[in-house]
Amino acid sequence: AAAIINAAKVMNSQGRFQEAENMCLEAIRVDPQYGEAYCQLGDVYKDSENIGLALQLTRNLPRFSKH
């Protein structure tokens, strides 16, 4: 999942928001406990000015257990 998110960060920085979103969602599918994927997805929504989805994401974040 980490490699997918690294690629998503590059896509996001290039303004390729749909591709970045898809990569974040794939990383979440691969590892639903990988918090960085949710953070990056929020960044994609924010950077693409899709504030509604960013807010929806924050309301629906899974709770992660502390190790």
PDB file of C-alpha atoms in Angstrom:
ATOM      1  CA  ALA A   1       0.000   0.000   0.000  1.00  0.00           C
ATOM      2  CA  ALA A   2       2.891   2.375   0.742  1.00  0.00           C
ATOM      3  CA  ALA A   3       4.200   2.209  -2.835  1.00  0.00           C
ATOM      4  CA  ILE A   4       0.725   2.939  -4.193  1.00  0.00           C
ATOM      5  CA  ILE A   5       0.417   5.979  -1.938  1.00  0.00           C
ATOM      6  CA  ASN A   6       3.825   7.268  -3.004  1.00  0.00           C
ATOM      7  CA  ALA A   7       2.631   7.121  -6.614  1.00  0.00           C
ATOM      8  CA  ALA A   8      -0.647   8.812  -5.613  1.00  0.00           C
ATOM      9  CA  LYS A   9       1.333  11.675  -4.056  1.00  0.00           C
ATOM     10  CA  VAL A  10       3.157  12.214  -7.347  1.00  0.00           C
ATOM     11  CA  MET A  11      -0.116  12.143  -9.308  1.00  0.00           C
ATOM     12  CA  ASN A  12      -1.684  14.607  -6.893  1.00  0.00           C
ATOM     13  CA  SER A  13       1.275  16.992  -7.154  1.00  0.00           C
ATOM     14  CA  GLN A  14       0.875  16.913 -10.943  1.00  0.00           C
ATOM     15  CA  GLY A  15      -2.812  17.769 -10.705  1.00  0.00           C
ATOM     16  CA  ARG A  16      -3.849  14.299 -11.860  1.00  0.00           C
ATOM     17  CA  PHE A  17      -6.512  14.117  -9.184  1.00  0.00           C
ATOM     18  CA  GLN A  18      -8.682  11.313 -10.576  1.00  0.00           C
ATOM     19  CA  GLU A  19      -5.680   9.019 -10.925  1.00  0.00           C
ATOM     20  CA  ALA A  20      -4.473   9.949  -7.447  1.00  0.00           C
ATOM     21  CA  GLU A  21      -7.926   9.261  -5.994  1.00  0.00           C
ATOM     22  CA  ASN A  22      -8.071   5.865  -7.691  1.00  0.00           C
ATOM     23  CA  MET A  23      -4.647   4.951  -6.328  1.00  0.00           C
ATOM     24  CA  CYS A  24      -5.634   5.967  -2.799  1.00  0.00           C
ATOM     25  CA  LEU A  25      -8.783   3.874  -3.007  1.00  0.00           C
ATOM     26  CA  GLU A  26      -6.720   0.929  -4.257  1.00  0.00           C
ATOM     27  CA  ALA A  27      -4.299   1.320  -1.344  1.00  0.00           C
ATOM     28  CA  ILE A  28      -7.243   1.338   1.069  1.00  0.00           C
ATOM     29  CA  ARG A  29      -8.621  -1.793  -0.580  1.00  0.00           C
ATOM     30  CA  VAL A  30      -5.239  -3.526  -0.255  1.00  0.00           C
ATOM     31  CA  ASP A  31      -4.729  -2.467   3.373  1.00  0.00           C
ATOM     32  CA  PRO A  32      -7.746  -0.894   5.088  1.00  0.00           C
ATOM     33  CA  GLN A  33      -5.628  -0.244   8.208  1.00  0.00           C
ATOM     34  CA  TYR A  34      -3.060   1.899   6.372  1.00  0.00           C
ATOM     35  CA  GLY A  35      -3.912   5.331   7.740  1.00  0.00           C
ATOM     36  CA  GLU A  36      -1.648   7.209   5.336  1.00  0.00           C
ATOM     37  CA  ALA A  37      -3.926   6.150   2.469  1.00  0.00           C
ATOM     38  CA  TYR A  38      -6.865   7.959   4.087  1.00  0.00           C
ATOM     39  CA  CYS A  39      -4.729  11.031   4.750  1.00  0.00           C
ATOM     40  CA  GLN A  40      -3.579  11.162   1.155  1.00  0.00           C
ATOM     41  CA  LEU A  41      -7.123  10.680  -0.124  1.00  0.00           C
ATOM     42  CA  GLY A  42      -8.157  13.673   1.983  1.00  0.00           C
ATOM     43  CA  ASP A  43      -5.302  15.682   0.479  1.00  0.00           C
ATOM     44  CA  VAL A  44      -6.432  14.733  -3.022  1.00  0.00           C
ATOM     45  CA  TYR A  45      -9.972  15.879  -2.276  1.00  0.00           C
ATOM     46  CA  LYS A  46      -8.709  19.114  -0.709  1.00  0.00           C
ATOM     47  CA  ASP A  47      -6.272  19.883  -3.522  1.00  0.00           C
ATOM     48  CA  SER A  48      -8.924  19.195  -6.166  1.00  0.00           C
ATOM     49  CA  GLU A  49     -11.230  21.568  -4.252  1.00  0.00           C
ATOM     50  CA  ASN A  50     -13.661  18.746  -3.543  1.00  0.00           C
ATOM     51  CA  ILE A  51     -14.225  19.845   0.043  1.00  0.00           C
ATOM     52  CA  GLY A  52     -17.530  17.977   0.331  1.00  0.00           C
ATOM     53  CA  LEU A  53     -15.809  14.629  -0.227  1.00  0.00           C
ATOM     54  CA  ALA A  54     -12.984  15.609   2.116  1.00  0.00           C
ATOM     55  CA  LEU A  55     -15.475  16.333   4.887  1.00  0.00           C
ATOM     56  CA  GLN A  56     -17.411  13.144   4.162  1.00  0.00           C
ATOM     57  CA  LEU A  57     -14.174  11.167   4.384  1.00  0.00           C
ATOM     58  CA  THR A  58     -13.308  12.608   7.786  1.00  0.00           C
ATOM     59  CA  ARG A  59     -16.741  11.710   9.123  1.00  0.00           C
ATOM     60  CA  ASN A  60     -16.443   8.121   7.905  1.00  0.00           C
ATOM     61  CA  LEU A  61     -12.847   7.295   8.837  1.00  0.00           C
ATOM     62  CA  PRO A  62     -12.381   3.903  10.441  1.00  0.00           C
ATOM     63  CA  ARG A  63     -11.125   3.782  14.000  1.00  0.00           C
ATOM     64  CA  PHE A  64      -7.621   2.416  14.212  1.00  0.00           C
ATOM     65  CA  SER A  65      -6.473   0.490  17.225  1.00  0.00           C
ATOM     66  CA  LYS A  66      -3.279   1.623  18.919  1.00  0.00           C
ATOM     67  CA  HIS A  67      -0.558  -0.996  19.156  1.00  0.00           C
TER      68      HIS A  67
END
